[in-house]
Amino acid sequence: MKFFCDKNVLNGKISIVQKAISNRTTMPSLQGILIKAKDEKITMIGSDLDLTIETEFSSNIEEEGTILVESRLFGDIIRKLPNETVKIENKDNLIQITCKRATFNLVCLNKDDYPTLTTISSADSFKICECILKDIIRNTIFSVSQEETRPVLTGILFDINEEHLNSIALDGYRLAFSSENIKSNFSIKEIIPGKTLTELNKLLTDCEEVVEMSFDRNHVLFKTKDIKVMSRLLEGDFVEYNNIIPKEFEIIFSINKNEIQECIERASLVTRDGDSNTSLVIFNIKNNSLEIKSESKLGNFSEELDIKNIKGSSLRTAFNAKYLLDVFKVMDSEDITMNFNTAVTPCIIKKLDDESNIYLILPVKISA
């Protein structure tokens, strides 16, 4: 193998495939990047078997071939090279990297030890804009469970039918629901690992380029113009989310999203003491106002906010401030609605007159 390419292009492609490579693998070959030079294109692959990322780019290839190079050292070397043309050449069991007057010789990993990766041949597929898929992930990923005791909750459910893509994440304390209009010729419900979607989100842009999503029985493939991200699917039965989200409410009001977000951020300042209730904020809903309070051994906080279009009577309840802030940070609406039934039942937060994104948060029990 022998090829030439721009250092910055090479560095960018390495950083893409490194997102799928784990340092904790027991297979030394999976700590490497598989590089293939063929038909004037360089293909790079990184994988931990659960997640595989492949990318390609055009290059001046003088000799075709395949090599396996240790990911971390190779990436560090390329990143430190001058911003010039890099030559990569395979000589016996060595990879020679040359840029201007700098030359590195690295020992190759055995490419024959690299596992055969799963491919998706025949599958159900549909297309979606990058920016829309990026929004779907951003609007739900924060509610994915970090606990491995219930593996299905460490992923996001993609509930797809001919007209809609519904994505749902929950961790036992909160739920995030997002719905987008799509055109699909099939219906499917699959759980995609949160790790996969987190890494995919870093690769997606806010442009309107098309992403093709394909499913087979055990895997999902995301394909853009020059990147492929393939992941195993999580097995198990997801929660029936439609049964969790309340449809009717005793108390409803609308409020300016920025005002309540900034108020809760202020309320959180006096609860940074490491106690179990460090992020607790208390809501007192009465008349046409919402009083938000917090208290710790460091001090206390109280602020009153105006609310609009209120329906129902007074209510006193409490929430984990972080869960509220996670929701407010992804909402792009100026006015939002907050919906309640009792002090111990879930709060539903959504945009004003918009059901495309719904957030559920369980309250924290407090003494009278």
Tab-separated table of C-alpha atoms in Angstrom:
chain	number	residue	atom	x	y	z
A	1	MET	CA	0.000	0.000	0.000
A	2	LYS	CA	1.106	3.520	-0.791
A	3	PHE	CA	-1.011	6.672	-0.865
A	4	PHE	CA	-0.834	10.439	-0.371
A	5	CYS	CA	-3.386	12.724	1.264
A	6	ASP	CA	-3.774	16.050	3.047
A	7	LYS	CA	-2.909	15.889	6.746
A	8	ASN	CA	-6.068	17.697	7.879
A	9	VAL	CA	-8.332	15.432	5.838
A	10	LEU	CA	-6.605	12.349	7.234
A	11	ASN	CA	-6.784	13.694	10.784
A	12	GLY	CA	-10.515	14.372	10.455
A	13	LYS	CA	-11.251	10.878	9.143
A	14	ILE	CA	-9.240	9.256	11.927
A	15	SER	CA	-11.211	11.162	14.572
A	16	ILE	CA	-14.445	9.881	13.022
A	17	VAL	CA	-13.619	6.167	13.192
A	18	GLN	CA	-11.957	6.471	16.599
A	19	LYS	CA	-15.414	7.127	18.094
A	20	ALA	CA	-16.159	3.408	17.663
A	21	ILE	CA	-12.872	2.100	19.091
A	22	SER	CA	-12.701	1.061	22.746
A	23	ASN	CA	-9.499	0.896	24.780
A	24	ARG	CA	-11.127	-1.731	27.019
A	25	THR	CA	-11.442	-4.421	24.365
A	26	THR	CA	-9.844	-7.820	24.962
A	27	MET	CA	-9.104	-8.173	21.237
A	28	PRO	CA	-5.899	-6.285	20.325
A	29	SER	CA	-6.951	-6.039	16.672
A	30	LEU	CA	-10.006	-3.969	17.652
A	31	GLN	CA	-7.681	-1.292	19.016
A	32	GLY	CA	-6.648	-0.654	15.443
A	33	ILE	CA	-7.972	1.240	12.422
A	34	LEU	CA	-8.419	-0.883	9.317
A	35	ILE	CA	-7.289	1.108	6.272
A	36	LYS	CA	-8.078	-0.001	2.724
A	37	ALA	CA	-6.687	1.699	-0.383
A	38	LYS	CA	-8.578	0.806	-3.545
A	39	ASP	CA	-10.065	2.488	-6.637
A	40	GLU	CA	-8.662	5.930	-5.751
A	41	LYS	CA	-10.454	5.852	-2.399
A	42	ILE	CA	-9.259	5.285	1.141
A	43	THR	CA	-11.693	3.470	3.446
A	44	MET	CA	-11.165	3.576	7.212
A	45	ILE	CA	-12.991	1.362	9.701
A	46	GLY	CA	-13.154	1.410	13.508
A	47	SER	CA	-15.229	-1.016	15.553
A	48	ASP	CA	-15.861	-2.526	18.965
A	49	LEU	CA	-18.215	-5.108	17.361
A	50	ASP	CA	-21.296	-3.444	18.898
A	51	LEU	CA	-20.635	-0.179	17.042
A	52	THR	CA	-18.840	0.128	13.704
A	53	ILE	CA	-17.987	3.386	11.917
A	54	GLU	CA	-16.698	3.479	8.350
A	55	THR	CA	-15.666	6.515	6.330
A	56	GLU	CA	-13.994	7.064	2.978
A	57	PHE	CA	-12.295	9.814	1.024
A	58	SER	CA	-10.533	10.283	-2.311
A	59	SER	CA	-6.762	9.979	-2.391
A	60	ASN	CA	-3.782	9.698	-4.685
A	61	ILE	CA	-3.106	5.947	-4.491
A	62	GLU	CA	0.066	4.562	-6.010
A	63	GLU	CA	-0.300	1.048	-4.614
A	64	GLU	CA	-3.500	-0.572	-3.358
A	65	GLY	CA	-3.623	-2.653	-0.196
A	66	THR	CA	-4.944	-3.067	3.343
A	67	ILE	CA	-3.258	-2.345	6.676
A	68	LEU	CA	-4.230	-2.383	10.353
A	69	VAL	CA	-2.638	0.315	12.502
A	70	GLU	CA	-2.893	0.994	16.241
A	71	SER	CA	-5.525	3.718	16.555
A	72	ARG	CA	-4.309	5.954	19.370
A	73	LEU	CA	-0.652	6.242	18.348
A	74	PHE	CA	-1.507	6.626	14.663
A	75	GLY	CA	-3.991	9.388	15.473
A	76	ASP	CA	-1.531	11.195	17.765
A	77	ILE	CA	1.177	11.106	15.086
A	78	ILE	CA	-1.048	12.455	12.305
A	79	ARG	CA	-2.377	15.212	14.560
A	80	LYS	CA	1.177	16.454	15.323
A	81	LEU	CA	2.358	16.501	11.712
A	82	PRO	CA	2.708	19.758	9.732
A	83	ASN	CA	-0.269	20.858	7.635
A	84	GLU	CA	1.143	19.342	4.483
A	85	THR	CA	0.745	16.248	2.320
A	86	VAL	CA	1.239	12.951	4.174
A	87	LYS	CA	2.581	9.800	2.570
A	88	ILE	CA	1.490	6.450	4.027
A	89	GLU	CA	3.437	3.419	2.821
A	90	ASN	CA	3.394	-0.225	3.878
A	91	LYS	CA	6.869	-1.801	3.959
A	92	ASP	CA	6.954	-5.430	5.083
A	93	ASN	CA	5.610	-5.348	8.667
A	94	LEU	CA	5.997	-1.583	9.031
A	95	ILE	CA	3.860	1.424	8.193
A	96	GLN	CA	5.965	4.397	7.148
A	97	ILE	CA	4.432	7.831	7.676
A	98	THR	CA	6.223	10.742	5.995
A	99	CYS	CA	5.381	14.450	6.047
A	100	LYS	CA	7.977	16.989	4.884
A	101	ARG	CA	11.150	15.913	6.740
A	102	ALA	CA	9.402	13.915	9.484
A	103	THR	CA	9.276	10.131	9.198
A	104	PHE	CA	7.660	7.563	11.510
A	105	ASN	CA	7.864	3.783	11.181
A	106	LEU	CA	5.167	1.884	13.060
A	107	VAL	CA	4.770	-1.849	13.496
A	108	CYS	CA	1.605	-3.100	11.773
A	109	LEU	CA	-1.073	-5.012	13.583
A	110	ASN	CA	-2.023	-8.291	11.936
A	111	LYS	CA	-4.914	-7.446	9.632
A	112	ASP	CA	-5.857	-11.136	9.414
A	113	ASP	CA	-6.825	-10.994	13.101
A	114	TYR	CA	-9.397	-8.280	12.443
A	115	PRO	CA	-12.867	-9.825	12.861
A	116	THR	CA	-15.285	-10.097	9.968
A	117	LEU	CA	-17.797	-7.328	10.516
A	118	THR	CA	-21.535	-7.753	10.118
A	119	THR	CA	-23.076	-6.246	6.998
A	120	ILE	CA	-26.685	-5.311	6.293
A	121	SER	CA	-27.698	-6.632	2.893
A	122	SER	CA	-31.481	-6.781	2.619
A	123	ALA	CA	-33.239	-4.504	5.069
A	124	ASP	CA	-36.095	-2.088	5.649
A	125	SER	CA	-34.902	1.461	5.018
A	126	PHE	CA	-36.056	5.055	4.737
A	127	LYS	CA	-34.434	8.483	4.354
A	128	ILE	CA	-34.382	11.442	6.706
A	129	CYS	CA	-32.597	14.821	6.763
A	130	GLU	CA	-29.453	15.056	8.891
A	131	CYS	CA	-30.765	18.093	10.742
A	132	ILE	CA	-34.028	16.347	11.650
A	133	LEU	CA	-32.273	13.206	12.889
A	134	LYS	CA	-29.874	15.362	14.888
A	135	ASP	CA	-32.823	17.137	16.528
A	136	ILE	CA	-34.508	13.827	17.348
A	137	ILE	CA	-31.399	12.603	19.152
A	138	ARG	CA	-30.790	15.917	20.929
A	139	ASN	CA	-34.397	16.065	22.133
A	140	THR	CA	-34.351	12.610	23.742
A	141	ILE	CA	-30.817	11.379	24.492
A	142	PHE	CA	-30.590	13.051	27.916
A	143	SER	CA	-33.376	10.797	29.237
A	144	VAL	CA	-31.566	7.538	28.429
A	145	SER	CA	-30.814	5.466	31.529
A	146	GLN	CA	-27.191	5.168	32.639
A	147	GLU	CA	-27.947	2.045	34.691
A	148	GLU	CA	-27.235	-1.360	33.148
A	149	THR	CA	-29.795	-3.162	35.321
A	150	ARG	CA	-32.434	-2.644	32.616
A	151	PRO	CA	-30.503	-2.711	29.325
A	152	VAL	CA	-33.481	-1.701	27.141
A	153	LEU	CA	-33.628	1.660	28.943
A	154	THR	CA	-30.021	2.447	27.936
A	155	GLY	CA	-31.300	2.984	24.402
A	156	ILE	CA	-33.891	5.018	22.520
A	157	LEU	CA	-36.950	3.340	21.049
A	158	PHE	CA	-37.495	4.195	17.370
A	159	ASP	CA	-41.186	3.551	16.685
A	160	ILE	CA	-41.559	3.895	12.905
A	161	ASN	CA	-44.671	3.719	10.777
A	162	GLU	CA	-45.504	4.957	7.289
A	163	GLU	CA	-45.965	8.572	8.370
A	164	HIS	CA	-44.119	9.133	11.650
A	165	LEU	CA	-40.898	8.429	13.457
A	166	ASN	CA	-41.502	8.506	17.202
A	167	SER	CA	-38.443	8.330	19.458
A	168	ILE	CA	-38.747	7.664	23.176
A	169	ALA	CA	-36.202	7.567	25.989
A	170	LEU	CA	-36.815	7.039	29.697
A	171	ASP	CA	-34.771	6.217	32.770
A	172	GLY	CA	-37.463	5.527	35.364
A	173	TYR	CA	-37.670	9.130	36.568
A	174	ARG	CA	-38.357	10.986	33.323
A	175	LEU	CA	-39.412	10.395	29.747
A	176	ALA	CA	-38.648	12.250	26.517
A	177	PHE	CA	-40.847	11.839	23.437
A	178	SER	CA	-40.164	13.277	19.986
A	179	SER	CA	-42.173	12.805	16.796
A	180	GLU	CA	-41.272	13.706	13.208
A	181	ASN	CA	-43.135	13.272	9.929
A	182	ILE	CA	-41.441	10.841	7.545
A	183	LYS	CA	-42.258	8.686	4.530
A	184	SER	CA	-41.657	5.001	5.093
A	185	ASN	CA	-42.968	1.844	3.449
A	186	PHE	CA	-42.698	-0.255	6.617
A	187	SER	CA	-43.452	-0.219	10.340
A	188	ILE	CA	-40.961	-1.265	12.986
A	189	LYS	CA	-40.096	-0.797	16.669
A	190	GLU	CA	-36.420	-1.128	17.563
A	191	ILE	CA	-34.205	0.057	20.429
A	192	ILE	CA	-30.954	1.751	19.397
A	193	PRO	CA	-28.202	2.002	22.055
A	194	GLY	CA	-27.722	5.443	23.556
A	195	LYS	CA	-23.972	5.189	22.978
A	196	THR	CA	-24.525	4.717	19.254
A	197	LEU	CA	-26.808	7.728	18.987
A	198	THR	CA	-24.477	9.881	21.103
A	199	GLU	CA	-21.569	9.191	18.744
A	200	LEU	CA	-23.765	9.536	15.660
A	201	ASN	CA	-24.971	12.919	16.879
A	202	LYS	CA	-21.367	14.152	16.942
A	203	LEU	CA	-21.007	13.239	13.271
A	204	LEU	CA	-24.284	14.713	12.021
A	205	THR	CA	-24.541	18.317	10.862
A	206	ASP	CA	-27.390	20.809	10.798
A	207	CYS	CA	-27.625	20.597	7.014
A	208	GLU	CA	-30.380	19.026	4.910
A	209	GLU	CA	-28.231	16.222	3.506
A	210	VAL	CA	-29.962	12.861	3.539
A	211	VAL	CA	-29.293	10.030	5.991
A	212	GLU	CA	-30.478	6.568	5.004
A	213	MET	CA	-31.548	4.400	7.940
A	214	SER	CA	-31.671	0.634	7.382
A	215	PHE	CA	-32.767	-2.107	9.774
A	216	ASP	CA	-32.327	-5.845	9.746
A	217	ARG	CA	-33.213	-8.253	12.536
A	218	ASN	CA	-30.312	-7.329	14.840
A	219	HIS	CA	-28.668	-4.171	13.463
A	220	VAL	CA	-29.264	-0.634	12.279
A	221	LEU	CA	-27.203	1.227	9.669
A	222	PHE	CA	-26.988	5.008	9.280
A	223	LYS	CA	-25.515	5.989	5.917
A	224	THR	CA	-24.537	9.493	4.850
A	225	LYS	CA	-22.585	10.613	1.811
A	226	ASP	CA	-19.229	9.451	3.181
A	227	ILE	CA	-19.888	7.844	6.583
A	228	LYS	CA	-21.525	4.581	7.644
A	229	VAL	CA	-22.456	3.946	11.279
A	230	MET	CA	-23.664	0.446	12.072
A	231	SER	CA	-24.806	-0.735	15.483
A	232	ARG	CA	-26.376	-3.743	17.095
A	233	LEU	CA	-29.908	-3.252	18.387
A	234	LEU	CA	-30.886	-3.800	21.999
A	235	GLU	CA	-33.047	-6.836	22.712
A	236	GLY	CA	-36.050	-6.776	24.989
A	237	ASP	CA	-39.469	-5.226	25.391
A	238	PHE	CA	-39.600	-1.464	25.761
A	239	VAL	CA	-42.136	0.169	28.059
A	240	GLU	CA	-45.559	0.908	26.526
A	241	TYR	CA	-44.944	4.633	26.501
A	242	ASN	CA	-48.471	5.577	25.402
A	243	ASN	CA	-49.772	4.190	28.695
A	244	ILE	CA	-47.373	6.335	30.728
A	245	ILE	CA	-48.076	9.792	29.306
A	246	PRO	CA	-51.235	11.309	30.874
A	247	LYS	CA	-53.794	12.772	28.474
A	248	GLU	CA	-55.907	14.818	30.904
A	249	PHE	CA	-54.803	17.267	33.609
A	250	GLU	CA	-56.249	19.078	36.598
A	251	ILE	CA	-53.793	21.978	36.533
A	252	ILE	CA	-52.344	23.602	33.396
A	253	PHE	CA	-50.455	26.847	32.867
A	254	SER	CA	-48.134	28.436	30.330
A	255	ILE	CA	-44.909	30.229	31.186
A	256	ASN	CA	-41.939	31.820	29.487
A	257	LYS	CA	-39.326	29.087	29.051
A	258	ASN	CA	-36.287	31.313	29.524
A	259	GLU	CA	-37.677	32.856	32.689
A	260	ILE	CA	-38.327	29.549	34.445
A	261	GLN	CA	-35.017	28.086	33.244
A	262	GLU	CA	-33.034	31.020	34.626
A	263	CYS	CA	-35.018	30.926	37.872
A	264	ILE	CA	-34.261	27.234	38.431
A	265	GLU	CA	-30.592	27.849	37.653
A	266	ARG	CA	-30.591	30.478	40.393
A	267	ALA	CA	-32.421	28.134	42.771
A	268	SER	CA	-29.771	25.473	42.201
A	269	LEU	CA	-26.964	27.743	43.384
A	270	VAL	CA	-27.745	27.283	47.085
A	271	THR	CA	-28.063	23.500	46.851
A	272	ARG	CA	-24.526	22.656	45.755
A	273	ASP	CA	-23.467	21.045	49.005
A	274	GLY	CA	-23.221	17.371	48.058
A	275	ASP	CA	-26.379	16.331	49.950
A	276	SER	CA	-28.874	13.870	48.469
A	277	ASN	CA	-31.342	16.713	47.828
A	278	THR	CA	-28.828	19.078	46.233
A	279	SER	CA	-30.991	19.632	43.149
A	280	LEU	CA	-34.422	19.790	44.800
A	281	VAL	CA	-36.690	22.726	43.855
A	282	ILE	CA	-40.161	23.262	45.271
A	283	PHE	CA	-43.068	24.574	43.182
A	284	ASN	CA	-45.922	26.494	44.807
A	285	ILE	CA	-48.654	27.111	42.232
A	286	LYS	CA	-51.321	29.573	43.325
A	287	ASN	CA	-53.520	32.196	41.670
A	288	ASN	CA	-51.560	33.514	38.671
A	289	SER	CA	-48.058	32.892	39.965
A	290	LEU	CA	-45.496	30.143	40.409
A	291	GLU	CA	-43.225	30.389	43.446
A	292	ILE	CA	-39.971	28.422	43.140
A	293	LYS	CA	-38.028	27.694	46.331
A	294	SER	CA	-34.885	25.805	47.294
A	295	GLU	CA	-33.103	25.255	50.594
A	296	SER	CA	-29.954	23.623	51.950
A	297	LYS	CA	-27.520	24.063	54.817
A	298	LEU	CA	-25.885	26.777	52.716
A	299	GLY	CA	-28.998	28.949	52.587
A	300	ASN	CA	-32.325	29.294	50.829
A	301	PHE	CA	-33.863	30.847	47.719
A	302	SER	CA	-37.325	32.033	46.695
A	303	GLU	CA	-38.630	33.687	43.524
A	304	GLU	CA	-42.098	34.273	42.102
A	305	LEU	CA	-42.876	34.030	38.386
A	306	ASP	CA	-45.947	35.104	36.453
A	307	ILE	CA	-47.894	32.328	34.764
A	308	LYS	CA	-50.582	32.570	32.069
A	309	ASN	CA	-53.700	30.710	30.980
A	310	ILE	CA	-53.895	28.871	34.254
A	311	LYS	CA	-56.491	26.154	34.709
A	312	GLY	CA	-57.111	24.488	38.050
A	313	SER	CA	-56.370	25.179	41.702
A	314	SER	CA	-53.231	25.501	43.798
A	315	LEU	CA	-50.540	22.829	44.095
A	316	ARG	CA	-47.309	22.284	46.010
A	317	THR	CA	-44.818	19.806	44.578
A	318	ALA	CA	-41.073	19.368	44.030
A	319	PHE	CA	-38.661	18.201	41.335
A	320	ASN	CA	-35.045	17.388	40.685
A	321	ALA	CA	-33.790	20.657	39.185
A	322	LYS	CA	-31.425	18.881	36.806
A	323	TYR	CA	-34.289	16.999	35.170
A	324	LEU	CA	-36.160	20.256	34.565
A	325	LEU	CA	-33.097	22.039	33.202
A	326	ASP	CA	-32.287	19.158	30.847
A	327	VAL	CA	-35.712	19.645	29.281
A	328	PHE	CA	-35.604	23.432	29.091
A	329	LYS	CA	-32.170	23.389	27.447
A	330	VAL	CA	-33.448	21.452	24.414
A	331	MET	CA	-36.738	23.315	23.993
A	332	ASP	CA	-36.592	26.104	21.428
A	333	SER	CA	-40.032	27.551	22.161
A	334	GLU	CA	-40.526	30.895	23.894
A	335	ASP	CA	-43.646	29.786	25.768
A	336	ILE	CA	-44.229	26.305	27.173
A	337	THR	CA	-47.024	24.571	29.042
A	338	MET	CA	-46.665	22.665	32.301
A	339	ASN	CA	-49.376	20.141	33.157
A	340	PHE	CA	-50.138	18.527	36.541
A	341	ASN	CA	-52.689	16.326	38.265
A	342	THR	CA	-51.437	15.866	41.832
A	343	ALA	CA	-48.272	16.508	43.831
A	344	VAL	CA	-47.146	12.899	43.366
A	345	THR	CA	-48.067	12.285	39.711
A	346	PRO	CA	-45.916	13.187	36.686
A	347	CYS	CA	-45.554	16.680	35.301
A	348	ILE	CA	-45.854	16.977	31.516
A	349	ILE	CA	-43.934	19.727	29.738
A	350	LYS	CA	-44.438	20.614	26.088
A	351	LYS	CA	-44.455	23.515	23.688
A	352	LEU	CA	-47.519	25.692	23.436
A	353	ASP	CA	-49.955	24.106	20.938
A	354	ASP	CA	-47.383	21.526	19.818
A	355	GLU	CA	-47.424	17.795	20.586
A	356	SER	CA	-44.253	16.881	18.648
A	357	ASN	CA	-42.073	16.945	21.778
A	358	ILE	CA	-43.400	15.834	25.160
A	359	TYR	CA	-41.422	15.547	28.394
A	360	LEU	CA	-42.514	13.723	31.536
A	361	ILE	CA	-40.844	14.210	34.914
A	362	LEU	CA	-41.737	12.429	38.153
A	363	PRO	CA	-41.968	14.671	41.230
A	364	VAL	CA	-39.996	14.193	44.423
A	365	LYS	CA	-42.049	13.492	47.532
A	366	ILE	CA	-41.794	16.228	50.152
A	367	SER	CA	-43.270	16.627	53.611
A	368	ALA	CA	-46.266	18.848	54.137
